[in-house]
């Protein structure tokens, strides 16, 4: 893409009440996808580093933020004809942006809660160790014939 085309597209994306349609500005859904990514990164960092735990409400607000802020921008600021774009304008990049927000939120939340992560990993390790130890205790080593284990099991098969 040439520099003049990029400047032209940036002029279109920041032009107040330019009323783009799918024929006059077909790149608009691509710009909206990238706007959703930027919003997702910013909100994911904020959610992960904030001192208050927001849980499900924070995730739902993030989803609404990623979906409706770009849509509101398109309809009120640009005056875009959403019918000419179909569902591209509304749903393009929503799930990718949401997944990006969740990944960034989990990353930054985990960085701030290292001690909780260690407690969880120790609890999981002890639970798995308890399960493995109980399975090993149920098998009587004296009953296992080592000769049976060394022979391959071959079944009659057509292959």
mmCIF file of C-alpha atoms in Angstrom, residues 1-156:
data_model
loop_
_atom_site.group_PDB
_atom_site.id
_atom_site.type_symbol
_atom_site.label_atom_id
_atom_site.label_comp_id
_atom_site.label_asym_id
_atom_site.label_seq_id
_atom_site.Cartn_x
_atom_site.Cartn_y
_atom_site.Cartn_z
ATOM 1 C CA UNK A 1 0.000 0.000 0.000
ATOM 2 C CA UNK A 2 1.442 3.344 -0.969
ATOM 3 C CA UNK A 3 1.983 6.202 1.461
ATOM 4 C CA UNK A 4 -0.689 8.341 -0.181
ATOM 5 C CA UNK A 5 -3.241 5.498 0.111
ATOM 6 C CA UNK A 6 -2.432 5.113 3.825
ATOM 7 C CA UNK A 7 -2.831 8.852 4.376
ATOM 8 C CA UNK A 8 -6.093 8.763 2.451
ATOM 9 C CA UNK A 9 -7.401 5.898 4.590
ATOM 10 C CA UNK A 10 -6.306 7.587 7.808
ATOM 11 C CA UNK A 11 -8.033 10.737 6.635
ATOM 12 C CA UNK A 12 -11.195 8.716 6.076
ATOM 13 C CA UNK A 13 -11.069 7.008 9.463
ATOM 14 C CA UNK A 14 -10.679 10.329 11.328
ATOM 15 C CA UNK A 15 -13.023 12.433 9.157
ATOM 16 C CA UNK A 16 -16.057 13.578 11.113
ATOM 17 C CA UNK A 17 -19.381 12.496 9.597
ATOM 18 C CA UNK A 18 -17.771 11.223 6.389
ATOM 19 C CA UNK A 19 -20.557 8.622 5.922
ATOM 20 C CA UNK A 20 -18.421 5.774 4.537
ATOM 21 C CA UNK A 21 -20.012 2.821 2.793
ATOM 22 C CA UNK A 22 -18.664 -0.524 1.660
ATOM 23 C CA UNK A 23 -17.953 0.924 -1.788
ATOM 24 C CA UNK A 24 -16.339 4.205 -0.698
ATOM 25 C CA UNK A 25 -14.255 2.821 2.176
ATOM 26 C CA UNK A 26 -14.004 -0.996 2.035
ATOM 27 C CA UNK A 27 -11.040 -1.029 4.448
ATOM 28 C CA UNK A 28 -13.135 0.246 7.380
ATOM 29 C CA UNK A 29 -13.728 -3.229 8.916
ATOM 30 C CA UNK A 30 -9.944 -3.803 8.951
ATOM 31 C CA UNK A 31 -9.404 -0.546 10.819
ATOM 32 C CA UNK A 32 -12.180 -1.456 13.252
ATOM 33 C CA UNK A 33 -10.518 -4.819 13.924
ATOM 34 C CA UNK A 34 -7.245 -3.082 14.786
ATOM 35 C CA UNK A 35 -9.108 -0.580 16.953
ATOM 36 C CA UNK A 36 -10.646 -3.503 18.829
ATOM 37 C CA UNK A 37 -7.181 -4.991 19.330
ATOM 38 C CA UNK A 38 -5.866 -1.715 20.741
ATOM 39 C CA UNK A 39 -8.858 -1.445 23.085
ATOM 40 C CA UNK A 40 -8.392 -5.079 24.147
ATOM 41 C CA UNK A 41 -4.714 -4.581 24.955
ATOM 42 C CA UNK A 42 -5.397 -1.426 26.942
ATOM 43 C CA UNK A 43 -8.325 -2.852 28.878
ATOM 44 C CA UNK A 44 -6.537 -6.168 29.497
ATOM 45 C CA UNK A 45 -3.531 -4.357 30.984
ATOM 46 C CA UNK A 46 -5.765 -2.166 33.119
ATOM 47 C CA UNK A 47 -7.848 -5.115 34.332
ATOM 48 C CA UNK A 48 -4.783 -7.230 35.089
ATOM 49 C CA UNK A 49 -2.892 -4.542 36.989
ATOM 50 C CA UNK A 50 -5.770 -2.963 38.916
ATOM 51 C CA UNK A 51 -5.800 -3.744 42.619
ATOM 52 C CA UNK A 52 -9.484 -4.631 42.711
ATOM 53 C CA UNK A 53 -10.554 -8.054 41.535
ATOM 54 C CA UNK A 54 -13.355 -7.628 39.016
ATOM 55 C CA UNK A 55 -13.955 -11.224 37.898
ATOM 56 C CA UNK A 56 -16.961 -11.861 35.696
ATOM 57 C CA UNK A 57 -18.166 -8.264 35.736
ATOM 58 C CA UNK A 58 -14.799 -7.072 34.422
ATOM 59 C CA UNK A 59 -14.835 -9.657 31.654
ATOM 60 C CA UNK A 60 -18.373 -8.744 30.587
ATOM 61 C CA UNK A 61 -17.542 -5.043 30.656
ATOM 62 C CA UNK A 62 -14.457 -5.798 28.531
ATOM 63 C CA UNK A 63 -16.556 -7.653 25.978
ATOM 64 C CA UNK A 64 -19.030 -4.773 25.799
ATOM 65 C CA UNK A 65 -16.153 -2.294 25.573
ATOM 66 C CA UNK A 66 -14.551 -4.175 22.681
ATOM 67 C CA UNK A 67 -17.826 -4.582 20.799
ATOM 68 C CA UNK A 68 -19.669 -1.320 21.306
ATOM 69 C CA UNK A 69 -17.026 1.430 21.457
ATOM 70 C CA UNK A 70 -15.892 0.875 17.829
ATOM 71 C CA UNK A 71 -19.501 0.475 16.747
ATOM 72 C CA UNK A 72 -20.466 3.693 18.496
ATOM 73 C CA UNK A 73 -17.503 5.402 16.842
ATOM 74 C CA UNK A 74 -18.633 4.216 13.418
ATOM 75 C CA UNK A 75 -22.243 5.252 13.808
ATOM 76 C CA UNK A 76 -21.900 8.556 15.659
ATOM 77 C CA UNK A 77 -18.503 9.944 14.664
ATOM 78 C CA UNK A 78 -18.158 8.590 11.128
ATOM 79 C CA UNK A 79 -21.824 8.134 10.302
ATOM 80 C CA UNK A 80 -20.994 4.842 8.578
ATOM 81 C CA UNK A 81 -23.679 2.955 6.721
ATOM 82 C CA UNK A 82 -23.588 -0.277 8.712
ATOM 83 C CA UNK A 83 -26.109 -1.944 6.397
ATOM 84 C CA UNK A 84 -23.743 -1.719 3.434
ATOM 85 C CA UNK A 85 -21.040 -3.564 5.417
ATOM 86 C CA UNK A 86 -23.398 -6.248 6.701
ATOM 87 C CA UNK A 87 -22.110 -8.004 9.808
ATOM 88 C CA UNK A 88 -18.462 -7.180 9.029
ATOM 89 C CA UNK A 89 -18.612 -3.894 10.878
ATOM 90 C CA UNK A 90 -20.304 -5.298 13.954
ATOM 91 C CA UNK A 91 -18.556 -8.633 14.461
ATOM 92 C CA UNK A 92 -15.148 -8.425 12.766
ATOM 93 C CA UNK A 93 -12.413 -9.035 15.306
ATOM 94 C CA UNK A 94 -14.707 -9.236 18.339
ATOM 95 C CA UNK A 95 -13.730 -12.731 19.428
ATOM 96 C CA UNK A 96 -10.074 -12.203 18.564
ATOM 97 C CA UNK A 97 -10.028 -8.987 20.574
ATOM 98 C CA UNK A 98 -11.839 -10.667 23.459
ATOM 99 C CA UNK A 99 -9.329 -13.522 23.492
ATOM 100 C CA UNK A 100 -6.463 -11.023 23.374
ATOM 101 C CA UNK A 101 -7.953 -9.121 26.310
ATOM 102 C CA UNK A 102 -8.294 -12.333 28.330
ATOM 103 C CA UNK A 103 -4.721 -13.408 27.593
ATOM 104 C CA UNK A 104 -3.294 -10.056 28.585
ATOM 105 C CA UNK A 105 -5.466 -9.889 31.689
ATOM 106 C CA UNK A 106 -4.363 -13.376 32.807
ATOM 107 C CA UNK A 107 -0.712 -12.553 32.130
ATOM 108 C CA UNK A 108 -0.660 -9.340 34.135
ATOM 109 C CA UNK A 109 -2.860 -10.775 36.892
ATOM 110 C CA UNK A 110 -0.474 -13.737 37.229
ATOM 111 C CA UNK A 111 2.508 -11.391 37.451
ATOM 112 C CA UNK A 112 0.940 -9.632 40.435
ATOM 113 C CA UNK A 113 -0.106 -12.851 42.207
ATOM 114 C CA UNK A 114 2.976 -15.066 42.216
ATOM 115 C CA UNK A 115 2.384 -16.314 45.783
ATOM 116 C CA UNK A 116 -1.184 -17.374 44.951
ATOM 117 C CA UNK A 117 0.125 -19.209 41.900
ATOM 118 C CA UNK A 118 2.634 -21.106 44.068
ATOM 119 C CA UNK A 119 -0.103 -22.083 46.532
ATOM 120 C CA UNK A 120 -2.286 -23.353 43.677
ATOM 121 C CA UNK A 121 0.560 -25.309 42.071
ATOM 122 C CA UNK A 122 1.450 -26.942 45.411
ATOM 123 C CA UNK A 123 -2.197 -27.880 46.007
ATOM 124 C CA UNK A 124 -2.482 -29.384 42.512
ATOM 125 C CA UNK A 125 0.805 -31.237 42.925
ATOM 126 C CA UNK A 126 -0.258 -32.769 46.230
ATOM 127 C CA UNK A 127 -3.644 -33.764 44.782
ATOM 128 C CA UNK A 128 -2.021 -35.452 41.787
ATOM 129 C CA UNK A 129 0.543 -37.136 44.014
ATOM 130 C CA UNK A 130 -2.261 -38.477 46.211
ATOM 131 C CA UNK A 131 -4.074 -39.882 43.180
ATOM 132 C CA UNK A 132 -0.927 -41.472 41.764
ATOM 133 C CA UNK A 133 0.070 -42.949 45.124
ATOM 134 C CA UNK A 134 -3.383 -44.479 45.626
ATOM 135 C CA UNK A 135 -3.295 -46.033 42.127
ATOM 136 C CA UNK A 136 0.144 -47.509 42.759
ATOM 137 C CA UNK A 137 -0.930 -48.901 46.120
ATOM 138 C CA UNK A 138 -3.855 -50.763 44.524
ATOM 139 C CA UNK A 139 -1.559 -52.744 42.196
ATOM 140 C CA UNK A 140 0.066 -55.703 43.940
ATOM 141 C CA UNK A 141 3.549 -56.095 42.530
ATOM 142 C CA UNK A 142 3.693 -59.793 43.485
ATOM 143 C CA UNK A 143 0.736 -60.568 41.206
ATOM 144 C CA UNK A 144 2.335 -59.033 38.091
ATOM 145 C CA UNK A 145 4.138 -61.564 35.926
ATOM 146 C CA UNK A 146 7.145 -59.911 34.309
ATOM 147 C CA UNK A 147 7.220 -62.539 31.533
ATOM 148 C CA UNK A 148 3.733 -61.487 30.415
ATOM 149 C CA UNK A 149 4.868 -57.893 30.130
ATOM 150 C CA UNK A 150 7.832 -58.650 27.871
ATOM 151 C CA UNK A 151 5.799 -60.417 25.187
ATOM 152 C CA UNK A 152 4.038 -58.180 22.665
ATOM 153 C CA UNK A 153 0.316 -58.360 22.549
ATOM 154 C CA UNK A 154 -0.784 -59.431 19.099
ATOM 155 C CA UNK A 155 -4.398 -59.780 18.160
ATOM 156 C CA UNK A 156 -5.747 -61.323 15.020
#
